[in-house]
PDB file of C-alpha atoms in Angstrom:
ATOM      1  CA  MET A  55     126.452 262.022 -70.025  1.00  0.00           C
ATOM      2  CA  GLU A  56     128.382 264.848 -71.684  1.00  0.00           C
ATOM      3  CA  LEU A  57     130.511 267.166 -69.580  1.00  0.00           C
ATOM      4  CA  GLU A  58     132.222 270.187 -71.094  1.00  0.00           C
ATOM      5  CA  PHE A  59     135.250 271.848 -69.520  1.00  0.00           C
ATOM      6  CA  ASN A  60     137.969 274.335 -70.419  1.00  0.00           C
ATOM      7  CA  HIS A  61     141.137 272.766 -68.997  1.00  0.00           C
ATOM      8  CA  ILE A  62     140.289 269.075 -69.334  1.00  0.00           C
ATOM      9  CA  ILE A  63     138.518 266.872 -71.863  1.00  0.00           C
ATOM     10  CA  ALA A  64     136.089 264.328 -70.395  1.00  0.00           C
ATOM     11  CA  GLU A  65     134.957 261.366 -72.497  1.00  0.00           C
ATOM     12  CA  ILE A  66     133.263 258.026 -71.906  1.00  0.00           C
ATOM     13  CA  ASN A  67     134.200 254.943 -73.909  1.00  0.00           C
ATOM     14  CA  ASN A  68     132.324 251.727 -73.074  1.00  0.00           C
ATOM     15  CA  ARG A  69     132.086 252.398 -69.300  1.00  0.00           C
ATOM     16  CA  VAL A  70     135.615 253.837 -69.199  1.00  0.00           C
ATOM     17  CA  GLY A  71     135.854 257.514 -68.338  1.00  0.00           C
ATOM     18  CA  ILE A  72     138.837 259.311 -69.851  1.00  0.00           C
ATOM     19  CA  ILE A  73     140.101 262.606 -68.411  1.00  0.00           C
ATOM     20  CA  THR A  74     142.662 264.344 -70.608  1.00  0.00           C
ATOM     21  CA  LEU A  75     144.565 267.264 -69.103  1.00  0.00           C
ATOM     22  CA  ASN A  76     144.292 269.854 -71.848  1.00  0.00           C
ATOM     23  CA  ARG A  77     146.675 272.789 -71.522  1.00  0.00           C
ATOM     24  CA  PRO A  78     149.303 271.662 -74.033  1.00  0.00           C
ATOM     25  CA  GLU A  79     150.745 275.165 -74.393  1.00  0.00           C
ATOM     26  CA  LYS A  80     151.583 274.995 -70.637  1.00  0.00           C
ATOM     27  CA  LYS A  81     152.676 271.327 -70.668  1.00  0.00           C
ATOM     28  CA  ASN A  82     149.347 270.625 -68.952  1.00  0.00           C
ATOM     29  CA  ALA A  83     150.257 272.643 -65.857  1.00  0.00           C
ATOM     30  CA  ILE A  84     147.605 272.009 -63.219  1.00  0.00           C
ATOM     31  CA  SER A  85     145.679 275.218 -62.597  1.00  0.00           C
ATOM     32  CA  MET A  86     143.013 275.910 -59.995  1.00  0.00           C
ATOM     33  CA  GLN A  87     140.405 275.651 -62.720  1.00  0.00           C
ATOM     34  CA  MET A  88     141.803 272.319 -63.898  1.00  0.00           C
ATOM     35  CA  ARG A  89     141.702 270.925 -60.359  1.00  0.00           C
ATOM     36  CA  GLU A  90     138.138 272.104 -59.891  1.00  0.00           C
ATOM     37  CA  GLU A  91     137.123 270.591 -63.225  1.00  0.00           C
ATOM     38  CA  ILE A  92     138.723 267.238 -62.354  1.00  0.00           C
ATOM     39  CA  SER A  93     136.848 267.253 -59.044  1.00  0.00           C
ATOM     40  CA  GLU A  94     133.568 268.115 -60.780  1.00  0.00           C
ATOM     41  CA  CYS A  95     134.073 265.376 -63.339  1.00  0.00           C
ATOM     42  CA  LEU A  96     134.976 262.707 -60.792  1.00  0.00           C
ATOM     43  CA  ASN A  97     132.045 263.674 -58.583  1.00  0.00           C
ATOM     44  CA  ALA A  98     129.687 263.282 -61.545  1.00  0.00           C
ATOM     45  CA  TRP A  99     131.150 259.919 -62.482  1.00  0.00           C
ATOM     46  CA  LYS A 100     131.437 258.337 -59.053  1.00  0.00           C
ATOM     47  CA  THR A 101     127.694 257.636 -58.854  1.00  0.00           C
ATOM     48  CA  SER A 102     127.125 257.012 -62.565  1.00  0.00           C
ATOM     49  CA  ASP A 103     126.695 253.486 -63.922  1.00  0.00           C
ATOM     50  CA  ASP A 104     128.020 254.810 -67.244  1.00  0.00           C
ATOM     51  CA  VAL A 105     131.545 254.961 -65.796  1.00  0.00           C
ATOM     52  CA  MET A 106     133.141 252.119 -63.839  1.00  0.00           C
ATOM     53  CA  ALA A 107     136.840 252.914 -64.376  1.00  0.00           C
ATOM     54  CA  VAL A 108     138.745 256.122 -65.098  1.00  0.00           C
ATOM     55  CA  ILE A 109     141.906 256.857 -67.083  1.00  0.00           C
ATOM     56  CA  ILE A 110     143.800 260.122 -66.585  1.00  0.00           C
ATOM     57  CA  THR A 111     146.252 261.213 -69.277  1.00  0.00           C
ATOM     58  CA  GLY A 112     147.702 264.365 -70.836  1.00  0.00           C
ATOM     59  CA  SER A 113     147.249 266.037 -74.189  1.00  0.00           C
ATOM     60  CA  SER A 114     150.111 266.359 -76.667  1.00  0.00           C
ATOM     61  CA  SER A 115     153.476 265.040 -75.421  1.00  0.00           C
ATOM     62  CA  ALA A 116     153.205 265.782 -71.683  1.00  0.00           C
ATOM     63  CA  PHE A 117     151.294 264.311 -68.769  1.00  0.00           C
ATOM     64  CA  SER A 118     151.747 267.355 -66.534  1.00  0.00           C
ATOM     65  CA  ALA A 119     154.701 269.574 -65.675  1.00  0.00           C
ATOM     66  CA  GLY A 120     153.148 270.302 -62.258  1.00  0.00           C
ATOM     67  CA  PHE A 121     151.147 273.076 -60.672  1.00  0.00           C
ATOM     68  CA  ASP A 122     150.684 276.383 -62.488  1.00  0.00           C
ATOM     69  CA  LEU A 123     153.090 278.473 -60.397  1.00  0.00           C
ATOM     70  CA  SER A 124     151.803 281.771 -61.809  1.00  0.00           C
ATOM     71  CA  GLU A 125     148.759 281.364 -59.542  1.00  0.00           C
ATOM     72  CA  PHE A 126     150.978 281.899 -56.484  1.00  0.00           C
ATOM     73  CA  ASN A 127     151.365 285.521 -57.599  1.00  0.00           C
ATOM     74  CA  ASN A 128     147.895 286.555 -56.426  1.00  0.00           C
ATOM     75  CA  PRO A 129     147.413 286.565 -52.608  1.00  0.00           C
ATOM     76  CA  GLU A 130     143.668 287.107 -53.042  1.00  0.00           C
ATOM     77  CA  GLN A 131     143.499 283.625 -54.603  1.00  0.00           C
ATOM     78  CA  PHE A 132     145.471 281.819 -51.875  1.00  0.00           C
ATOM     79  CA  GLY A 133     142.328 280.476 -50.194  1.00  0.00           C
ATOM     80  CA  ARG A 134     141.026 279.028 -53.448  1.00  0.00           C
ATOM     81  CA  LEU A 135     144.509 277.731 -54.273  1.00  0.00           C
ATOM     82  CA  LEU A 136     144.690 275.709 -51.060  1.00  0.00           C
ATOM     83  CA  GLN A 137     141.070 274.537 -51.171  1.00  0.00           C
ATOM     84  CA  SER A 138     141.131 273.421 -54.804  1.00  0.00           C
ATOM     85  CA  SER A 139     144.373 271.519 -54.311  1.00  0.00           C
ATOM     86  CA  SER A 140     143.290 269.801 -51.100  1.00  0.00           C
ATOM     87  CA  GLN A 141     139.881 268.829 -52.464  1.00  0.00           C
ATOM     88  CA  TYR A 142     141.079 267.508 -55.806  1.00  0.00           C
ATOM     89  CA  HIS A 143     143.736 265.280 -54.271  1.00  0.00           C
ATOM     90  CA  LYS A 144     141.127 263.787 -51.948  1.00  0.00           C
ATOM     91  CA  ASP A 145     138.637 263.350 -54.795  1.00  0.00           C
ATOM     92  CA  ILE A 146     141.199 261.302 -56.727  1.00  0.00           C
ATOM     93  CA  TRP A 147     142.346 259.272 -53.731  1.00  0.00           C
ATOM     94  CA  LEU A 148     138.800 258.533 -52.515  1.00  0.00           C
ATOM     95  CA  PHE A 149     137.286 257.904 -55.961  1.00  0.00           C
ATOM     96  CA  PRO A 150     135.301 254.658 -55.504  1.00  0.00           C
ATOM     97  CA  LYS A 151     136.197 253.102 -58.870  1.00  0.00           C
ATOM     98  CA  PRO A 152     139.516 251.966 -60.369  1.00  0.00           C
ATOM     99  CA  THR A 153     141.804 254.695 -61.731  1.00  0.00           C
ATOM    100  CA  ILE A 154     144.698 254.377 -64.171  1.00  0.00           C
ATOM    101  CA  ALA A 155     147.280 257.065 -64.914  1.00  0.00           C
ATOM    102  CA  ALA A 156     148.457 256.869 -68.543  1.00  0.00           C
ATOM    103  CA  VAL A 157     151.635 258.923 -68.232  1.00  0.00           C
ATOM    104  CA  ASN A 158     152.517 260.097 -71.725  1.00  0.00           C
ATOM    105  CA  GLY A 159     155.531 262.315 -70.982  1.00  0.00           C
ATOM    106  CA  VAL A 160     156.797 264.493 -68.127  1.00  0.00           C
ATOM    107  CA  ALA A 161     155.073 264.012 -64.765  1.00  0.00           C
ATOM    108  CA  LEU A 162     156.743 266.480 -62.443  1.00  0.00           C
ATOM    109  CA  GLY A 163     155.742 267.964 -59.106  1.00  0.00           C
ATOM    110  CA  GLY A 164     151.965 267.992 -58.929  1.00  0.00           C
ATOM    111  CA  GLY A 165     151.868 265.909 -62.107  1.00  0.00           C
ATOM    112  CA  PHE A 166     153.881 263.210 -60.331  1.00  0.00           C
ATOM    113  CA  ASP A 167     151.454 263.412 -57.393  1.00  0.00           C
ATOM    114  CA  LEU A 168     148.470 263.047 -59.714  1.00  0.00           C
ATOM    115  CA  ALA A 169     149.922 259.859 -61.200  1.00  0.00           C
ATOM    116  CA  ALA A 170     150.805 258.504 -57.755  1.00  0.00           C
ATOM    117  CA  PHE A 171     147.273 259.085 -56.461  1.00  0.00           C
ATOM    118  CA  CYS A 172     145.815 256.756 -59.108  1.00  0.00           C
ATOM    119  CA  ASP A 173     145.505 253.019 -58.447  1.00  0.00           C
ATOM    120  CA  PHE A 174     148.317 252.224 -60.858  1.00  0.00           C
ATOM    121  CA  ARG A 175     150.321 253.726 -63.675  1.00  0.00           C
ATOM    122  CA  ILE A 176     151.503 252.858 -67.173  1.00  0.00           C
ATOM    123  CA  CYS A 177     153.870 255.149 -69.037  1.00  0.00           C
ATOM    124  CA  THR A 178     155.487 255.863 -72.370  1.00  0.00           C
ATOM    125  CA  GLU A 179     159.177 255.487 -73.137  1.00  0.00           C
ATOM    126  CA  SER A 180     159.469 259.289 -72.947  1.00  0.00           C
ATOM    127  CA  ALA A 181     157.984 259.563 -69.434  1.00  0.00           C
ATOM    128  CA  LEU A 182     159.904 261.388 -66.730  1.00  0.00           C
ATOM    129  CA  PHE A 183     159.010 261.557 -63.046  1.00  0.00           C
ATOM    130  CA  GLY A 184     160.412 263.870 -60.386  1.00  0.00           C
ATOM    131  CA  HIS A 185     159.835 266.334 -57.556  1.00  0.00           C
ATOM    132  CA  PRO A 186     162.001 269.348 -58.528  1.00  0.00           C
ATOM    133  CA  GLU A 187     159.739 271.599 -56.430  1.00  0.00           C
ATOM    134  CA  VAL A 188     161.731 270.686 -53.305  1.00  0.00           C
ATOM    135  CA  LYS A 189     164.574 272.848 -54.681  1.00  0.00           C
ATOM    136  CA  PHE A 190     162.234 275.852 -54.692  1.00  0.00           C
ATOM    137  CA  GLY A 191     160.898 275.421 -51.155  1.00  0.00           C
ATOM    138  CA  ALA A 192     157.836 273.237 -51.780  1.00  0.00           C
ATOM    139  CA  PRO A 193     157.900 269.970 -49.797  1.00  0.00           C
ATOM    140  CA  PRO A 194     156.719 267.088 -52.037  1.00  0.00           C
ATOM    141  CA  LEU A 195     153.936 264.717 -51.028  1.00  0.00           C
ATOM    142  CA  ILE A 196     155.485 261.436 -49.897  1.00  0.00           C
ATOM    143  CA  THR A 197     152.122 259.773 -49.263  1.00  0.00           C
ATOM    144  CA  PRO A 198     151.076 257.568 -51.111  1.00  0.00           C
ATOM    145  CA  LEU A 199     154.402 257.418 -53.025  1.00  0.00           C
ATOM    146  CA  ARG A 200     155.982 255.540 -50.083  1.00  0.00           C
ATOM    147  CA  TRP A 201     153.282 252.850 -50.389  1.00  0.00           C
ATOM    148  CA  ILE A 202     154.104 252.381 -54.079  1.00  0.00           C
ATOM    149  CA  VAL A 203     157.906 252.309 -54.188  1.00  0.00           C
ATOM    150  CA  GLY A 204     158.849 251.816 -50.538  1.00  0.00           C
ATOM    151  CA  GLU A 205     160.015 254.177 -47.830  1.00  0.00           C
ATOM    152  CA  GLY A 206     163.692 254.482 -48.756  1.00  0.00           C
ATOM    153  CA  ILE A 207     163.190 255.238 -52.451  1.00  0.00           C
ATOM    154  CA  ALA A 208     160.288 257.604 -51.746  1.00  0.00           C
ATOM    155  CA  ARG A 209     162.373 259.569 -49.267  1.00  0.00           C
ATOM    156  CA  GLU A 210     165.292 259.755 -51.687  1.00  0.00           C
ATOM    157  CA  LEU A 211     163.118 260.987 -54.576  1.00  0.00           C
ATOM    158  CA  CYS A 212     161.431 263.624 -52.412  1.00  0.00           C
ATOM    159  CA  LEU A 213     164.632 264.863 -50.750  1.00  0.00           C
ATOM    160  CA  THR A 214     166.856 265.005 -53.845  1.00  0.00           C
ATOM    161  CA  GLY A 215     164.237 266.115 -56.376  1.00  0.00           C
ATOM    162  CA  ARG A 216     166.015 264.084 -59.036  1.00  0.00           C
ATOM    163  CA  THR A 217     164.204 263.001 -62.198  1.00  0.00           C
ATOM    164  CA  ILE A 218     163.851 259.340 -63.158  1.00  0.00           C
ATOM    165  CA  ASP A 219     163.052 257.902 -66.580  1.00  0.00           C
ATOM    166  CA  ALA A 220     160.574 255.215 -67.614  1.00  0.00           C
ATOM    167  CA  ASN A 221     163.039 252.353 -67.175  1.00  0.00           C
ATOM    168  CA  GLU A 222     163.873 253.296 -63.602  1.00  0.00           C
ATOM    169  CA  ALA A 223     160.179 253.899 -62.873  1.00  0.00           C
ATOM    170  CA  LEU A 224     159.459 250.351 -64.026  1.00  0.00           C
ATOM    171  CA  ARG A 225     162.354 248.926 -62.012  1.00  0.00           C
ATOM    172  CA  ILE A 226     161.224 250.485 -58.732  1.00  0.00           C
ATOM    173  CA  GLY A 227     157.551 249.622 -59.270  1.00  0.00           C
ATOM    174  CA  LEU A 228     156.312 253.160 -59.854  1.00  0.00           C
ATOM    175  CA  THR A 229     154.902 252.176 -63.228  1.00  0.00           C
ATOM    176  CA  ASN A 230     153.500 248.774 -64.153  1.00  0.00           C
ATOM    177  CA  GLU A 231     154.338 248.873 -67.840  1.00  0.00           C
ATOM    178  CA  ILE A 232     156.155 250.874 -70.514  1.00  0.00           C
ATOM    179  CA  VAL A 233     154.143 251.384 -73.702  1.00  0.00           C
ATOM    180  CA  ILE A 234     155.093 252.727 -77.138  1.00  0.00           C
ATOM    181  CA  ASP A 235     154.157 256.406 -77.027  1.00  0.00           C
ATOM    182  CA  LYS A 236     151.390 256.469 -79.616  1.00  0.00           C
ATOM    183  CA  ASN A 237     149.631 253.408 -78.148  1.00  0.00           C
ATOM    184  CA  ILE A 238     149.403 254.389 -74.497  1.00  0.00           C
ATOM    185  CA  LEU A 239     145.735 255.398 -74.412  1.00  0.00           C
ATOM    186  CA  ASP A 240     144.723 252.264 -76.340  1.00  0.00           C
ATOM    187  CA  ARG A 241     146.671 250.169 -73.821  1.00  0.00           C
ATOM    188  CA  ALA A 242     145.106 251.993 -70.874  1.00  0.00           C
ATOM    189  CA  ILE A 243     141.626 251.353 -72.289  1.00  0.00           C
ATOM    190  CA  GLU A 244     142.528 247.692 -72.798  1.00  0.00           C
ATOM    191  CA  LEU A 245     143.605 247.428 -69.145  1.00  0.00           C
ATOM    192  CA  ALA A 246     140.448 249.212 -67.980  1.00  0.00           C
ATOM    193  CA  GLU A 247     138.308 246.819 -70.015  1.00  0.00           C
ATOM    194  CA  THR A 248     140.137 243.894 -68.417  1.00  0.00           C
ATOM    195  CA  ILE A 249     139.306 245.333 -64.997  1.00  0.00           C
ATOM    196  CA  LEU A 250     135.667 245.720 -66.030  1.00  0.00           C
ATOM    197  CA  GLU A 251     135.364 242.009 -66.726  1.00  0.00           C
ATOM    198  CA  ALA A 252     134.712 241.716 -62.980  1.00  0.00           C
ATOM    199  CA  PRO A 253     131.192 242.487 -61.667  1.00  0.00           C
ATOM    200  CA  ASN A 254     130.528 246.086 -60.661  1.00  0.00           C
ATOM    201  CA  ASP A 255     129.756 245.259 -57.038  1.00  0.00           C
ATOM    202  CA  THR A 256     133.013 243.322 -56.715  1.00  0.00           C
ATOM    203  CA  LEU A 257     135.053 246.232 -58.080  1.00  0.00           C
ATOM    204  CA  LEU A 258     133.332 248.727 -55.799  1.00  0.00           C
ATOM    205  CA  TYR A 259     133.880 246.510 -52.768  1.00  0.00           C
ATOM    206  CA  LEU A 260     137.537 245.921 -53.605  1.00  0.00           C
ATOM    207  CA  LYS A 261     138.285 249.583 -54.289  1.00  0.00           C
ATOM    208  CA  SER A 262     136.493 250.571 -51.082  1.00  0.00           C
ATOM    209  CA  PHE A 263     138.699 248.213 -49.095  1.00  0.00           C
ATOM    210  CA  MET A 264     141.851 249.417 -50.860  1.00  0.00           C
ATOM    211  CA  THR A 265     141.033 252.998 -49.895  1.00  0.00           C
ATOM    212  CA  SER A 266     139.595 252.480 -46.414  1.00  0.00           C
ATOM    213  CA  SER A 267     142.445 250.256 -45.256  1.00  0.00           C
ATOM    214  CA  LYS A 268     144.756 253.295 -45.510  1.00  0.00           C
ATOM    215  CA  GLN A 269     142.211 256.104 -45.371  1.00  0.00           C
ATOM    216  CA  LYS A 270     142.832 257.269 -41.806  1.00  0.00           C
ATOM    217  CA  GLU A 271     146.597 257.194 -42.302  1.00  0.00           C
ATOM    218  CA  PHE A 272     146.195 259.049 -45.601  1.00  0.00           C
ATOM    219  CA  GLU A 273     143.997 261.774 -44.096  1.00  0.00           C
ATOM    220  CA  THR A 274     146.412 262.323 -41.207  1.00  0.00           C
ATOM    221  CA  CYS A 275     149.516 262.395 -43.411  1.00  0.00           C
ATOM    222  CA  PHE A 276     147.879 264.501 -46.126  1.00  0.00           C
ATOM    223  CA  SER A 277     146.712 267.203 -43.722  1.00  0.00           C
ATOM    224  CA  ILE A 278     150.323 267.649 -42.565  1.00  0.00           C
ATOM    225  CA  GLU A 279     152.093 267.181 -45.915  1.00  0.00           C
ATOM    226  CA  HIS A 280     149.664 269.286 -47.931  1.00  0.00           C
ATOM    227  CA  ASP A 281     147.368 271.593 -45.964  1.00  0.00           C
ATOM    228  CA  GLU A 282     149.843 272.516 -43.214  1.00  0.00           C
ATOM    229  CA  ALA A 283     152.693 272.870 -45.732  1.00  0.00           C
ATOM    230  CA  PHE A 284     150.567 275.266 -47.786  1.00  0.00           C
ATOM    231  CA  ARG A 285     149.737 277.389 -44.728  1.00  0.00           C
ATOM    232  CA  LYS A 286     153.189 277.397 -43.090  1.00  0.00           C
ATOM    233  CA  LEU A 287     155.556 277.287 -46.081  1.00  0.00           C
ATOM    234  CA  LEU A 288     154.167 277.752 -49.591  1.00  0.00           C
ATOM    235  CA  LEU A 289     151.740 280.640 -49.211  1.00  0.00           C
ATOM    236  CA  PRO A 290     153.904 282.694 -46.779  1.00  0.00           C
ATOM    237  CA  LYS A 291     156.895 282.299 -49.144  1.00  0.00           C
ATOM    238  CA  ALA A 292     154.781 283.328 -52.110  1.00  0.00           C
ATOM    239  CA  GLU A 293     153.466 286.370 -50.244  1.00  0.00           C
ATOM    240  CA  ALA A 294     156.960 287.351 -49.037  1.00  0.00           C
ATOM    241  CA  GLY A 295     158.298 287.032 -52.575  1.00  0.00           C
ATOM    242  CA  LEU A 296     155.561 289.274 -53.917  1.00  0.00           C
ATOM    243  CA  LYS A 297     156.248 291.915 -51.265  1.00  0.00           C
ATOM    244  CA  LYS A 298     159.979 291.773 -52.006  1.00  0.00           C
ATOM    245  CA  ASN A 299     159.417 292.172 -55.743  1.00  0.00           C
ATOM    246  CA  HIS A 300     156.943 294.994 -55.147  1.00  0.00           C
ATOM    247  CA  GLY A 301     159.388 296.775 -52.861  1.00  0.00           C
ATOM    248  CA  SER A 302     162.256 296.487 -55.346  1.00  0.00           C
ATOM    249  CA  LYS A 303     160.130 298.168 -58.011  1.00  0.00           C
ATOM    250  CA  SER A 304     159.057 301.096 -55.836  1.00  0.00           C
TER     251      SER A 304
END
């Protein structure tokens, strides 16, 4: 099964699907097209016996610097912006097979969310995690981060927007392992292959339980944290900023 995309690279290696975010010139900023391509890829793989585990990583020296903020400059795209973001987060969270984030550099804002939505994370020594978007009026997603690192630390990271390095990420349980930079994908594949030593039906059952045991809580929290925040805060601020800039130029 070969899938070709513009903003990601999709590969299959011995039942392990590998999604590489591929906008290195933008530090792998997550665009609408990238989100739609990730959703398309995951939807193709979720029913395929060729893929039983998925690794998500970034090209070059970054995982992802976050959402592509330039896309907030076009009000005509706001509907697609909200829909693509909402759908892609759900597609990752509800993916029925194990997912590993191989964080090979900065994972900020939406890049941090992407890593947190995977089943677990490994990272390089150069990895950085943070939610700086709170300083610019975008409330970070605290779910499922609070389930990974605990309520107090999750609240602190979301409210302060401070950046943490690989060592602190390991200490608080955000990442499971720190890997030498050049070996991170090899290590992620090794972990995926260890997972795949279990029978397929067992993995599907276990992942289904992991998701469904928190699914209702996730859906409720996500609709408030993401969809409502987009409608009440992010898109109105973007539109007001565009009107202000337009007025200052006239």
